[in-house]
Coordinates of C-alpha atoms and ligand atoms in Angstrom, one line a residue:
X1 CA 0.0 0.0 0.0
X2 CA 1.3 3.1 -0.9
X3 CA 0.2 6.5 0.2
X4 CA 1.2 10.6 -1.0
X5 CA 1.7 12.6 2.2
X6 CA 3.5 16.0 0.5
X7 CA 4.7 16.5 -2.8
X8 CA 7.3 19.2 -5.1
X9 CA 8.0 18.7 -8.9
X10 CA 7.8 15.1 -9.6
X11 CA 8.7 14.5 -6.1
X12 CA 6.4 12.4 -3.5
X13 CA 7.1 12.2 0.3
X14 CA 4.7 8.6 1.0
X15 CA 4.3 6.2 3.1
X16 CA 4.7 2.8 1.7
X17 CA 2.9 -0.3 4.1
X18 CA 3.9 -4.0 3.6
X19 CA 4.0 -7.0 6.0
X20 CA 2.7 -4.9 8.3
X21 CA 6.1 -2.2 8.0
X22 CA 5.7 0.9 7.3
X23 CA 8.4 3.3 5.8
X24 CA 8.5 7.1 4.6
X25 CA 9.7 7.3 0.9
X26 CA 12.0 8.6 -0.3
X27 CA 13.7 6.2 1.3
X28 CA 17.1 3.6 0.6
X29 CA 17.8 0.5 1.0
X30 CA 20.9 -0.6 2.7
X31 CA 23.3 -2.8 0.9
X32 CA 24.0 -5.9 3.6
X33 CA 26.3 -8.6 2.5
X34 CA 26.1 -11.7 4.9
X35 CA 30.1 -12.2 4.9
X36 CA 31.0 -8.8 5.2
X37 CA 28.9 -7.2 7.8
X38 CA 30.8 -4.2 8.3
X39 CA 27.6 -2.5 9.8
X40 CA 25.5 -5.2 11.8
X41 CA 21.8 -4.9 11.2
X42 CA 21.1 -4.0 14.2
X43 CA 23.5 -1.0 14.4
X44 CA 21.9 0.2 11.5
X45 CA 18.5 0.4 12.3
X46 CA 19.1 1.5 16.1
X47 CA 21.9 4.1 15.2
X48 CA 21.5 5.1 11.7
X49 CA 17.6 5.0 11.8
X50 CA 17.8 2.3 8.9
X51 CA 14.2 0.3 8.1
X52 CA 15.0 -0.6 4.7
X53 CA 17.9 -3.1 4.0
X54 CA 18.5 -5.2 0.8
X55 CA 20.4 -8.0 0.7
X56 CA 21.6 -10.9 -2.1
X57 CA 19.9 -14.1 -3.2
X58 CA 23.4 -14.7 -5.3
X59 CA 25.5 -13.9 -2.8
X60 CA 23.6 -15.9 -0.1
X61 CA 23.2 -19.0 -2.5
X62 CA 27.4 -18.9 -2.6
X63 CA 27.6 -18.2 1.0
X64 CA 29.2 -20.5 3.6
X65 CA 27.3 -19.2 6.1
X66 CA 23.7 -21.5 6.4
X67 CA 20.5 -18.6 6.3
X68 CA 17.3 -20.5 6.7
X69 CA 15.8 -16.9 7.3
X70 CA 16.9 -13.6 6.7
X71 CA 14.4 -11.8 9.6
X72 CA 16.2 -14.7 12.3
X73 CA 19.4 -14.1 10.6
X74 CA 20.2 -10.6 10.5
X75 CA 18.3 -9.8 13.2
X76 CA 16.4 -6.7 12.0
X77 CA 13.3 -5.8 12.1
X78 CA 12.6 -3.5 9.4
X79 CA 12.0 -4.5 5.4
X80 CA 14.2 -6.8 4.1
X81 CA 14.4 -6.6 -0.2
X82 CA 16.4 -9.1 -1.6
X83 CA 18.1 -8.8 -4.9
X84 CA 18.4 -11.3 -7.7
X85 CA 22.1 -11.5 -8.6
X86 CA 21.9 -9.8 -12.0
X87 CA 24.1 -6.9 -10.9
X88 CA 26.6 -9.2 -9.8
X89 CA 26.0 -11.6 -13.1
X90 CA 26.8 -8.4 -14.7
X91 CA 30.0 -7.0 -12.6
X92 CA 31.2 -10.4 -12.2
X93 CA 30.8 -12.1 -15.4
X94 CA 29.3 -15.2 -14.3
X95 CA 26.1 -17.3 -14.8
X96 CA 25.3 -18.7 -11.7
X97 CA 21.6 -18.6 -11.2
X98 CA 18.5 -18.8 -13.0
X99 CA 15.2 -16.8 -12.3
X100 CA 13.6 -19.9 -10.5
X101 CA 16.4 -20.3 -8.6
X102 CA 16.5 -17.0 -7.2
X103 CA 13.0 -16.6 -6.9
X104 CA 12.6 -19.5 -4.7
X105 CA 15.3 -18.9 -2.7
X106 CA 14.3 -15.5 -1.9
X107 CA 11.4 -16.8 -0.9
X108 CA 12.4 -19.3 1.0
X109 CA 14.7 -17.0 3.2
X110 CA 11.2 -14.8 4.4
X111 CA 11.7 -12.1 1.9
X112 CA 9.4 -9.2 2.2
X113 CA 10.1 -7.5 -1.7
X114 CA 11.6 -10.2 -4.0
X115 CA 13.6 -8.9 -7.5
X116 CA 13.3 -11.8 -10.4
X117 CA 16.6 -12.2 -12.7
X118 CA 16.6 -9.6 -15.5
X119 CA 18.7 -9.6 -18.0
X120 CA 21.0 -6.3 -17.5
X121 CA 21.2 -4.3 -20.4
X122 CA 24.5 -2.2 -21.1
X123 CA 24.3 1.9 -22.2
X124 CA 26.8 0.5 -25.2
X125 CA 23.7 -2.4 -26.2
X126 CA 22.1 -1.9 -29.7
X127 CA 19.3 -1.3 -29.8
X128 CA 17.8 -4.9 -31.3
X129 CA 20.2 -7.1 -28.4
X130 CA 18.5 -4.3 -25.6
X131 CA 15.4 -4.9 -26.9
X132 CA 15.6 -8.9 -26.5
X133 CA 16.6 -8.5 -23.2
X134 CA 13.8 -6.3 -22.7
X135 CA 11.6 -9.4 -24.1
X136 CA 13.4 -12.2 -21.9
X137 CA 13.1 -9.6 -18.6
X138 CA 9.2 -9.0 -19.3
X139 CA 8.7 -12.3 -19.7
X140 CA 10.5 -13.5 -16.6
X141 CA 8.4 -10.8 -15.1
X142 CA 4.7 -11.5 -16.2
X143 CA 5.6 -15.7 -15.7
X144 CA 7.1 -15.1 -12.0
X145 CA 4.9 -12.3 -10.9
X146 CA 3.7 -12.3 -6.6
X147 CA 2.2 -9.7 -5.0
X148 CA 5.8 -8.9 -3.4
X149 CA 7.9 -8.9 -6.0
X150 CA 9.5 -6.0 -8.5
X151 CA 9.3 -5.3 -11.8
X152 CA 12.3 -4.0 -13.2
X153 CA 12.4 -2.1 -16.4
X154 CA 14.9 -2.3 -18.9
X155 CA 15.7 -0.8 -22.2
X156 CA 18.7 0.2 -22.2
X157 CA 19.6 3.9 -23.2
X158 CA 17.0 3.5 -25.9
X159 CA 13.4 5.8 -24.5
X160 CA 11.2 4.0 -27.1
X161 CA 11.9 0.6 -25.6
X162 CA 12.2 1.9 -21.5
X163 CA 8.6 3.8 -22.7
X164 CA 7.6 -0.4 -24.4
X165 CA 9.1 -1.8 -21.4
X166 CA 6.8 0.3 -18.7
X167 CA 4.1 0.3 -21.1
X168 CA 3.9 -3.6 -21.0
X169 CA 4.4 -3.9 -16.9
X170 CA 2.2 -1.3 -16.3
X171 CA -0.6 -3.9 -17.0
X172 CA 0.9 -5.8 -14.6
X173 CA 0.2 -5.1 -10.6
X174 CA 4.1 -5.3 -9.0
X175 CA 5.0 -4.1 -4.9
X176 CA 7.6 -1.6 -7.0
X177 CA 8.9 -0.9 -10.1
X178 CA 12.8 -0.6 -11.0
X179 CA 14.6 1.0 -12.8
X180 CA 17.8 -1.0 -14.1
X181 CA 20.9 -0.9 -16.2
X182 CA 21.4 2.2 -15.4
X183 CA 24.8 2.3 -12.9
X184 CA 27.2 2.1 -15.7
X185 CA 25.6 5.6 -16.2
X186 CA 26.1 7.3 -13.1
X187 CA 29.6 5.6 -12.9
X188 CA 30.3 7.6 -15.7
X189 CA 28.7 11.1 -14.4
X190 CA 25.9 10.8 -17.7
X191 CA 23.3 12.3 -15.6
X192 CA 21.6 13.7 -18.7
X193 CA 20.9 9.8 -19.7
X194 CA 19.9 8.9 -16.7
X195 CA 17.4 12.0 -16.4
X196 CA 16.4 11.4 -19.3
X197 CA 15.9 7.2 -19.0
X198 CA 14.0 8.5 -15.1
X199 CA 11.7 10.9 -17.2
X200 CA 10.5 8.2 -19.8
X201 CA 9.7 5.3 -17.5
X202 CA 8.5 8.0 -15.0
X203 CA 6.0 9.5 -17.3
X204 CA 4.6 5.8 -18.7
X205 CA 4.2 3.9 -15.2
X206 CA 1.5 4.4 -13.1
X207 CA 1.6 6.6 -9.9
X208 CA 0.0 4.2 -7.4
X209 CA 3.4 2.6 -7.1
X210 CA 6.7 3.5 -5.9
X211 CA 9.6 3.4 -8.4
X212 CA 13.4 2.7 -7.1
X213 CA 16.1 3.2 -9.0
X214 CA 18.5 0.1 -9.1
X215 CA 21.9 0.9 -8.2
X216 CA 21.6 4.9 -7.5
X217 CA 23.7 5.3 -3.8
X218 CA 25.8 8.6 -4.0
X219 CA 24.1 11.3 -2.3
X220 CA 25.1 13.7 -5.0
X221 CA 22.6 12.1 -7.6
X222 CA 19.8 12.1 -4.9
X223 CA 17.6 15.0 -4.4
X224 CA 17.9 15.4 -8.6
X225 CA 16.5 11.7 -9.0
X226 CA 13.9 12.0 -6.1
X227 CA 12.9 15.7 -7.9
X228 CA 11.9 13.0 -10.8
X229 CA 9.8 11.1 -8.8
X230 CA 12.0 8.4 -7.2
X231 CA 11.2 6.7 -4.3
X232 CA 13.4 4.0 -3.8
X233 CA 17.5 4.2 -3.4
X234 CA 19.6 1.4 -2.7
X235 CA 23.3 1.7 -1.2
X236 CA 26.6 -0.4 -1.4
X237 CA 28.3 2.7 -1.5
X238 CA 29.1 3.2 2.0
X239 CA 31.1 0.3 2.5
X240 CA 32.4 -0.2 -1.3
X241 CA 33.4 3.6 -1.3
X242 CA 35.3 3.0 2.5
X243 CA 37.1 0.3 1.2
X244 CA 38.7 2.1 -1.4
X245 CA 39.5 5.0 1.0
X246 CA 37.1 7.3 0.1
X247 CA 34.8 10.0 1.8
X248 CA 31.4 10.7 0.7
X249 CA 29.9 14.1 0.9
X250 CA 26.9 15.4 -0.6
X251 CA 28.7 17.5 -3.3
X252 CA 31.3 14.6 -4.4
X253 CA 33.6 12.0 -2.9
X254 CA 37.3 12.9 -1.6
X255 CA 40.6 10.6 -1.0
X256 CA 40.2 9.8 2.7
X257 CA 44.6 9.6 2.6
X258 CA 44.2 13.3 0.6
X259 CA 42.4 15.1 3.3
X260 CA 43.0 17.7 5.7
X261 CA 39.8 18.5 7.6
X262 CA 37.1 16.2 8.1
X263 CA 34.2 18.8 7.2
X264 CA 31.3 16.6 9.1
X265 CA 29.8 16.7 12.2
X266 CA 28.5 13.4 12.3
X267 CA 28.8 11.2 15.2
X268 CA 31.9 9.6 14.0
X269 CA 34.1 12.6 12.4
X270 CA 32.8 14.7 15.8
X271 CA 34.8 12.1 17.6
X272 CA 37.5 10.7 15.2
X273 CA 40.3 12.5 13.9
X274 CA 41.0 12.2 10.5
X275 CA 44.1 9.8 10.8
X276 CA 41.8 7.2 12.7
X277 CA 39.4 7.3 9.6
X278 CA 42.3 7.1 7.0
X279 CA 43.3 3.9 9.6
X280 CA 40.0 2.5 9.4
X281 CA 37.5 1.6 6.8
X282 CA 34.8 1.0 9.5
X283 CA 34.8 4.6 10.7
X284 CA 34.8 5.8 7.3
X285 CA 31.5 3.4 6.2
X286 CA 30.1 4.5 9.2
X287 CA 30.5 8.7 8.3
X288 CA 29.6 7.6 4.9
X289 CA 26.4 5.7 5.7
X290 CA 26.2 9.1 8.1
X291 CA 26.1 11.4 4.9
X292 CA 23.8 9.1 3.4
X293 CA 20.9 9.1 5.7
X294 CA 21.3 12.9 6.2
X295 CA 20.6 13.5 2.6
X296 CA 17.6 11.4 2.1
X297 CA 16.1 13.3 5.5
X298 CA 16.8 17.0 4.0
X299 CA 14.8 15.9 0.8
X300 CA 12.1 14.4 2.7
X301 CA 12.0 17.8 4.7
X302 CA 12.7 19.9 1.7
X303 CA 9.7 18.1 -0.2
X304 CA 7.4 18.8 3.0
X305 CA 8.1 22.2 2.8
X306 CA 7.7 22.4 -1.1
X307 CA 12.1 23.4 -0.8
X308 CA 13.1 20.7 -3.1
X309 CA 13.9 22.8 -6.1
X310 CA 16.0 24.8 -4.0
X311 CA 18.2 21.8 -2.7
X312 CA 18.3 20.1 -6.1
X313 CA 19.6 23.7 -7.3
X314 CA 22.1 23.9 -4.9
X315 CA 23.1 20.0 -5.3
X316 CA 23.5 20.4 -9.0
X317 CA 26.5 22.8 -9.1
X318 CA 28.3 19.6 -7.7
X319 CA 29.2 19.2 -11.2
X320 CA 29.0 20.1 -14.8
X321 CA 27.0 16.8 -15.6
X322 CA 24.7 17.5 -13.2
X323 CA 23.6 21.1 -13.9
X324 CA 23.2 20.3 -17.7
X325 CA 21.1 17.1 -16.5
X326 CA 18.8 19.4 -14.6
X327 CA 19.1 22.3 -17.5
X328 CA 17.3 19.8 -19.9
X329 CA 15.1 18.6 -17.5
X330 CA 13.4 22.0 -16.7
X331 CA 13.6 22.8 -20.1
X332 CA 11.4 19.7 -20.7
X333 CA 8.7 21.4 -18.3
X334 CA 7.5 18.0 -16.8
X335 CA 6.2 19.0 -13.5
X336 CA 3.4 21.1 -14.9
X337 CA 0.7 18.1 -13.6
X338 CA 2.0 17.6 -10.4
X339 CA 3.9 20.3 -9.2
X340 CA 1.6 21.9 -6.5
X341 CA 0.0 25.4 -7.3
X342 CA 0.7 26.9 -4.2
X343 CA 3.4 26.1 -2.2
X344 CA 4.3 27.0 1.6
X345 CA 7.7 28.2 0.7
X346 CA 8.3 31.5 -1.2
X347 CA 9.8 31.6 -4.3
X348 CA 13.6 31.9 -4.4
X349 CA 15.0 33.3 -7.6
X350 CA 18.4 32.1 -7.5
X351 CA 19.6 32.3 -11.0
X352 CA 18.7 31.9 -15.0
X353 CA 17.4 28.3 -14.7
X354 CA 14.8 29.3 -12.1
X355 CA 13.4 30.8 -14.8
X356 CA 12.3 27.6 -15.9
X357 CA 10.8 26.3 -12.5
X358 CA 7.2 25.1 -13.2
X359 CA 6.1 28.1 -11.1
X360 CA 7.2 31.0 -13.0
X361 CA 5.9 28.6 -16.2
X362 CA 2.5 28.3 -14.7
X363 CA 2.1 32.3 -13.9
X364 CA 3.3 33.0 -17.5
X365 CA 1.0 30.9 -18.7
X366 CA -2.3 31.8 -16.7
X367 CA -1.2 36.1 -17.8
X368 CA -1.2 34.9 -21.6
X369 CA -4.3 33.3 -20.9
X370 CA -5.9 36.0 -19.3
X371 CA -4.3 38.8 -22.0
X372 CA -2.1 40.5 -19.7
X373 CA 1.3 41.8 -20.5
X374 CA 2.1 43.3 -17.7
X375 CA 1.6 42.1 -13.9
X376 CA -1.9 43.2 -12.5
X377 CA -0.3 45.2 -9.1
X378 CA -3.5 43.0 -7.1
X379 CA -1.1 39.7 -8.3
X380 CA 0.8 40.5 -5.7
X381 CA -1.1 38.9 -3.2
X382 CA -1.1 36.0 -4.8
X383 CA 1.7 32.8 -4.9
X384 CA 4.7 33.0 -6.8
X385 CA 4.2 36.7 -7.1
X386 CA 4.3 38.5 -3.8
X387 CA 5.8 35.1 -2.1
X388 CA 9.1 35.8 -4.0
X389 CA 12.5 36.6 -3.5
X390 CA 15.6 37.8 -5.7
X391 CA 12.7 38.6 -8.9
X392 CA 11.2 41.7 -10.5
X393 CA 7.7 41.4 -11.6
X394 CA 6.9 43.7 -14.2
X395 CA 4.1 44.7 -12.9
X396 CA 1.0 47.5 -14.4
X397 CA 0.3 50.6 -13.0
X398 CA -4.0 50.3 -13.6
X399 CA -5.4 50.4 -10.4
X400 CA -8.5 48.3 -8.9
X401 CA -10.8 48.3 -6.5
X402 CA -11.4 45.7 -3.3
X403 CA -14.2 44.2 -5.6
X404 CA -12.1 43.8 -8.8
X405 CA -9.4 43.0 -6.9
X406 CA -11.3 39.7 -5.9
X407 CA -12.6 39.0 -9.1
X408 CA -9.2 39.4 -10.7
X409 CA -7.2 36.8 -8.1
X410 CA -10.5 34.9 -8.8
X411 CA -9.8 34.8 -12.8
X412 CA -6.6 34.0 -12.2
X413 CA -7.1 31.0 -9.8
X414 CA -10.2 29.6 -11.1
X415 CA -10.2 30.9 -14.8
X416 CA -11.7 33.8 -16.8
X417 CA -15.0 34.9 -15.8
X418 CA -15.2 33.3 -12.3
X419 CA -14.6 36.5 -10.8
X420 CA -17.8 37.9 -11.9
X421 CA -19.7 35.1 -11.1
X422 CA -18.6 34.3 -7.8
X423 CA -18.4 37.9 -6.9
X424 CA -22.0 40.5 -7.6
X425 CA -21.8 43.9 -7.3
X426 CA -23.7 43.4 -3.9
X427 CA -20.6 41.5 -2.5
X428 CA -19.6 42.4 0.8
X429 CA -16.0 42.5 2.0
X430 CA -14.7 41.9 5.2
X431 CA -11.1 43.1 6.2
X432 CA -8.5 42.0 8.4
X433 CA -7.1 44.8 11.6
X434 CA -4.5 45.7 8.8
X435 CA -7.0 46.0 6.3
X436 CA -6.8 43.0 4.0
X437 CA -8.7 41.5 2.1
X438 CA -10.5 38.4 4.5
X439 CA -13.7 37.3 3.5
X440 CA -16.5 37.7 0.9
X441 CA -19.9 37.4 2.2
X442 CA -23.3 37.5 -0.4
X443 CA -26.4 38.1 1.0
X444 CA -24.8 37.3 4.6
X445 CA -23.4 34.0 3.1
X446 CA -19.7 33.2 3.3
X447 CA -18.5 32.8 -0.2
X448 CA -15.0 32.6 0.9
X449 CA -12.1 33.1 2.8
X450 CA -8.9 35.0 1.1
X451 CA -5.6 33.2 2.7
X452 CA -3.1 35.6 3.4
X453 CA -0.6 33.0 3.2
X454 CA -1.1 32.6 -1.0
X455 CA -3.9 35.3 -2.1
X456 CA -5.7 32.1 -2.4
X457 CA -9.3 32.4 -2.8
X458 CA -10.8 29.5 -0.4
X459 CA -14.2 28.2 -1.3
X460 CA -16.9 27.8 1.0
X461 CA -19.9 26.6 0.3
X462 CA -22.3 30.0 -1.4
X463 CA -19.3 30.3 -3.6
X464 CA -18.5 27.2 -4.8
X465 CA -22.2 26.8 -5.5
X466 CA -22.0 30.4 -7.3
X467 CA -18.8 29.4 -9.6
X468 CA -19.3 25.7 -9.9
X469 CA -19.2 25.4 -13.9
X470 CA -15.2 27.4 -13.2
X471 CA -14.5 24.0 -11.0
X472 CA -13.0 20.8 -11.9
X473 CA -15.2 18.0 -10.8
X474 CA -13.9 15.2 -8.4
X475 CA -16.8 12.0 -9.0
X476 CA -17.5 9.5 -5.2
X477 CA -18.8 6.5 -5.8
X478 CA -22.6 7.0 -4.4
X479 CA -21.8 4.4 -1.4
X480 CA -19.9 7.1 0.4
X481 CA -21.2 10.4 -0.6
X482 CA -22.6 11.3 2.8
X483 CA -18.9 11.8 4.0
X484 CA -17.9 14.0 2.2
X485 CA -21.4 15.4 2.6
X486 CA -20.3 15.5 6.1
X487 CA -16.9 17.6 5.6
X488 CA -14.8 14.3 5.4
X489 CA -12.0 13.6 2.9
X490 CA -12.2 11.9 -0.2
X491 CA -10.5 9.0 -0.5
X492 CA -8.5 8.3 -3.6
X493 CA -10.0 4.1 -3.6
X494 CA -13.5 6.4 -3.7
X495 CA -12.7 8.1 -6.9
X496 CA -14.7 7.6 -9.5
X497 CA -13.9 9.8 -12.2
X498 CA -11.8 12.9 -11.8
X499 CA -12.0 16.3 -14.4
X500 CA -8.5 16.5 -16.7
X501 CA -6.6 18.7 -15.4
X502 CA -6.5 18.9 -11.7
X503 CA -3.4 19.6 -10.1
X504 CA -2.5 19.6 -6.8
X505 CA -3.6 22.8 -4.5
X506 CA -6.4 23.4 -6.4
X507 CA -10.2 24.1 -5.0
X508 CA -12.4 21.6 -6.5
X509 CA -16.1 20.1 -6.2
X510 CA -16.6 16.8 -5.2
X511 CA -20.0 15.6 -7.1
X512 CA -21.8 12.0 -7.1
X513 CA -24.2 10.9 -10.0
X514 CA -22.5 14.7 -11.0
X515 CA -24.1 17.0 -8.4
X516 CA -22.4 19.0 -6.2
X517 CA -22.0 17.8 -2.4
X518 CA -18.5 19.2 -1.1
X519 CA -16.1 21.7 -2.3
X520 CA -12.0 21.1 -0.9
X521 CA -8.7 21.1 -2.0
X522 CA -7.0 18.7 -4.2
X523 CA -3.9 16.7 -2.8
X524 CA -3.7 14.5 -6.3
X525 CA -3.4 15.0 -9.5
X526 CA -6.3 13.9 -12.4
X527 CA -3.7 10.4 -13.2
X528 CA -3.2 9.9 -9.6
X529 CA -6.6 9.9 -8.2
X530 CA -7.9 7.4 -10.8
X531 CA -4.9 5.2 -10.0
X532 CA -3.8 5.3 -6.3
X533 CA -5.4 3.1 -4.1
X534 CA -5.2 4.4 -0.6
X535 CA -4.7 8.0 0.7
X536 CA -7.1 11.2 0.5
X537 CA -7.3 12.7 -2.9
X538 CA -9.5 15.8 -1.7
X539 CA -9.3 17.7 1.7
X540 CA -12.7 18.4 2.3
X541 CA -13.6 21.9 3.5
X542 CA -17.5 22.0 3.8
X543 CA -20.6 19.6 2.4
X544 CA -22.8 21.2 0.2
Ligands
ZN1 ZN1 31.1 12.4 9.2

C-alpha cells in the first residue's frame, strides 16, 4: 500500500505499508552482505535509523554461512528486499543462477520484496540485443509475478523501448517498479541519460506505485533523481566507497589519505580525527552511511516544505553533468501536472534556470491566458508573485478596487469569468485589523475566505455553488457520498472519475451521480486519483 503525504515537482514524500512495516519514501535501502557485515543490522536500524535493508539471493546462495531466514538471521526488524544477482552476473561475469532459482530462494529465506533475474542491459547495447533483453526480462516478469515482488524495467539507453518496457508492466500489478541498467551511467557522471531514462519510465508507469532506481547510492545524484519522482535508493556505497579509501559528501567524494579537515559533524568525524578514519574503513562506512541518511532526511523535509527545487539547485552545481542534467530537465517542463500550485515556501529566484521552474511557467501561462502583459499590481497577493524573493515582476500601474481586486485573483485561480460570477456587485468584503482583504460574504453567506498566506481564494460553500461550472469535478462512488457530505475527505479508492486537469492545491467540487456535495482542495493529480489506491485525494472543507 502506498500513500502521497506531501509533494514538489515530480517529487512524493509517501508512506509505503507492507507486511505490516511501514516506511517514509523517499527512502534507501541498505546494501547488507552476509560475509561482510561491516555494519551489523542491528547498528543500523538503532543508530543510523535504517528500516530498509536489501540484501543478495546470489550472494547468499554462494555463502558459507547456512540462512534459513533472513528476519532470524540478520536480526532486523525492518524491510528486508532481496536482490536477484543480476548486478553481480553483470560486474562479475558469471552465470550462476536462474530466475527460478533466485525466486525461490528468496522466498524461501522470508523475503518481504523479491527482485526476479533480469537480464541487464548495457548503455553501449544496440538497440535490437537491448530490446531482446527487454523481451526475456518481461517475460520473466509477467511468468514469476507475486504480490511482493518488483518489476524491473529495462531498455537500455533507448526511451522507445524503456517507454515499451513500462508500457507492458504497467498492466501488470508489482509491490515496486525498478529501474535498471542504469549504474554504468552514473559511474560515468551521464546524468543527462539517466534524467532522461528517469523521465521516460516515469511519465509511462503508473503513480499508485513506488519506483526505485537500481543501483543509485551517492548522495550527489539524490535530491535530482527524487525531484523526478523516485522513491526507492539502494546503497553499497558506503562500505564499497570506504574500502577504497574514500569519503562521501553530498557535493562529491574525496581521498580519505588526501584530506586535511574532516568537514562533518556526524557522530563519527565529531569524535575521530582524521588519521583514525584514514586507519579505518569502518569509521569511514560508518560517516559515509552518516552522509547518506542525512541526505535522504533534507529531501524528505525539503519536499514537505515544497524546498526541493531549491536543494536540487544547490546540489547540481556539484558538477557540470549535473547542472546540464537538470538544464534539460526544466527545459522539458514536466512538473506542470504535479507540481503543486501553491506552495508553503516563497519563491527563491536564485539564477537563470529558475526561470524555468514550473512556477514561473504556470504564472506565464495563466497572464497569456488572461491577455495581460504586464503584472496586474492586485497579483501581488497572490503565490509565486508577492511570495518571491531575488525577482522583478513587471508589474501594471491600472489600479483596482477591493471588488475587482477579488474578481481578478479569482480569474486567475479559477479561470476567466469566475470573478464575476462568484463575486456580484452586492458582494460584501470583510477586512483583516490591517486592512486586507479576509472574507467575501453574499447576501450574509460566506462565499469565501482570502488566505493571506497565497492570495488564495478558499471556497466555501455559497461560492462554490456560485462558480461551480469554473471548477474541476472530483466524482465518489454513491456508497460514500454522505462523507464527504459531512466535511470528510475523499479517498483516492472512492474516486470515480476525476476532471482533466486537476493539479495539486487546487479548489475543487466533489460531485456523485454529477451533483455537487462538497467543495476542498485537491492533494492529487487527475492520473493519480484514478490510479492510487489508498490515501485522501481531496481535503474536504464544507458539504454542500
Ligand atoms: Zn562524518
Amino acid at each position: 500500500m502506498f500513500e502521497l503525504k506531501a509533494r514538489e515537482g515530480l517529487a512524493r514524500l509517501g508512506k509505503f505499508t507492507h507486511n505490516n512495516h511501514t516506511i517514509i519514501t523517499p527512502n534507501i535501502a541498505v546494501v547488507v552482505n552476509p560475509n561482510k557485515q561491516i555494519i551489523p543490522p542491528k547498528e543500523l536500524e538503532n543508530e543510523f535509523g535504517v528500516d530498509l535493508i536489501i540484501t543478495n539471493a546470489y550472494i547468499i546462495k554462494n555463502s558459507k554461512k547456512p540462512i534459513k531466514n533472513l528476519h532470524e538471521f540478520y536480526k532486523f526488524s525492518g524491510l528486508i528486499y532481496t536482490d536477484s544477482g543480476t548486478y553481480q552476473m553483470y560486474s562479475k561475469g558469471e552465470v550462476g543462477i536462474t530466475n527460478e532459482e533466485t525466486l525461490r530462494i528468496q522466498k524461501e529465506l522470508g523475503s518481504d520484496i523479491i527482485t526476479p533475474l533480469d537480464v541487464f542491459t548495457l548503455p553501449s547495447d544496440s538497440k535490437l540485443d537491448a530490446l531482446r533483453k527487454l523481451i526475456e526480462t518481461n517475460k520473466r516478469i509477467k511468468n514469476s509475478l507475486t504480490q511482493n515482488m518488483v518489476a524491473p524495467i529495462q531498455g537500455g539507453i533507448h526511451l522507445d523501448l524503456r517507454k515499451k518496457a513500462c508500457k507492458e508492466l504497467s498492466k501488470i500489478n508489482p509491490l515496486i517498479y525498478a529501474i535498471g541498467g542504469i549504474v554504468p551511467l552514473m559511474n560515468a557522471y551521464d546524468f543527462k541519460r539517466l534524467t532522461e531514462i528517469v523521465l521516460a519510465c516515469k511519465q509511462n508507469l503508473p503513480s499508485n506505485v513506488p519506483v526505485h532506481a537500481f543501483g543509485a547510492g551517492h548522495p550527489i545524484i539524490f535530491s535530482l533523481l527524487a525531484l523526478l519522482g523516485i522513491d526507492l535508493f539502494d546503497s553499497a556505497s558506503y562500505a564499497l566507497f570506504a574500502r577504497e579509501g574514500r569519503y562521501l559528501t553530498e557535493y562529491g567524494t574525496k581521498k580519505i589519505n588526501e584530506m586535511q579537515f574532516l568537514p562533518c559533524n556526524c557522530k563519527i568525524c565529531a569524535s575521530h580525527t582524521i588519521k583514525e578514519l584514514q586507519n579505518d574503513f569502518s569509521l569511514l562506512a560508518r560517516h559515509n552511511l552518516y552522509v547518506i541518511m542525512r541526505e535522504i532526511k533534507l529531501i524528505r523535509e525539503a519536499i514537505h516544505e515544497h524546498k526541493l527545487f531549491d536543494l536540487v539547485s544547490s546540489r547540481i552545481r556539484a558538477h557540470p553533468s549535473l547542472y546540464y542534467a537538470y538544464k534539460w530537465l526544466l527545459e522539458q517542463a514536466p512538473f506542470m501536472d504535479s507540481d503543486p500550485v501553491t506552495k508553503h515556501s516563497a519563491f527563491f529566484w536564485t539564477g537563470p534556470l529558475s526561470d524555468l521552474r514550473p512556477e514561473l511557467l504556470r504564472a506565464k501561462a495563466r497572464l497569456k491566458e488572461l491577455g495581460f502583459k504586464k503584472v496586474p499590481r492586485p497579483l501581488k497577493l497572490m503565490y509565486p508573485f508577492g511570495q518571491s524573493e531575488g525577482i522583478k515582476f513587471n508589474y501594471s500601474k491600472k489600479k483596482y478596487n477591493d471588488l475587482e481586486t477579488l474578481r481578478l485573483l479569482a480569474d486567475y485561480q479559477l479561470g476567466k469569468g469566475a470573478g464575476k460570477t462568484l463575486f456580484p456587485e452586492r458582494t460584501r468584503i470583510v477586512y483583516t485589523r490591517n486592512r486586507r482583504i479576509n472574507k467575501a460574504f453574499l447576501d450574509n453567506e460566506l462565499l469565501c475566505v482570502l488566505r493571506a498566506s497565497d492570495g488564495h481564494i478558499i471556497l466555501h460553500k455559497a461560492g462554490a455553488m456560485r462558480i461551480k461550472k469554473f471548477l474541476k469535478k472530483v466524482e465518489v462512488n454513491k456508497e460514500v457520498a454522505q462523507f464527504p457530505k459531512s466535511g470528510k475527505s475523499v479517498f483516492a479508492k472512492h474516486v470515480v472519475k476525476a476532471s482533466p486537469g486537476i493539479i495539486p492545491c487546487m479548489e475543487v467540487l466533489v460531485t456523485c451521480n454529477n451533483m455537487p456535495i462538497a467543495v476542498g482542495e485537491s492533494l492529487l493529480n487527475s492520473k493519480e486519483m484514478k490510479e492510487f489506491k489508498s490515501g485522501v485525494a481531496v481535503q474536504v472543507r464544507e458539504g454542500l
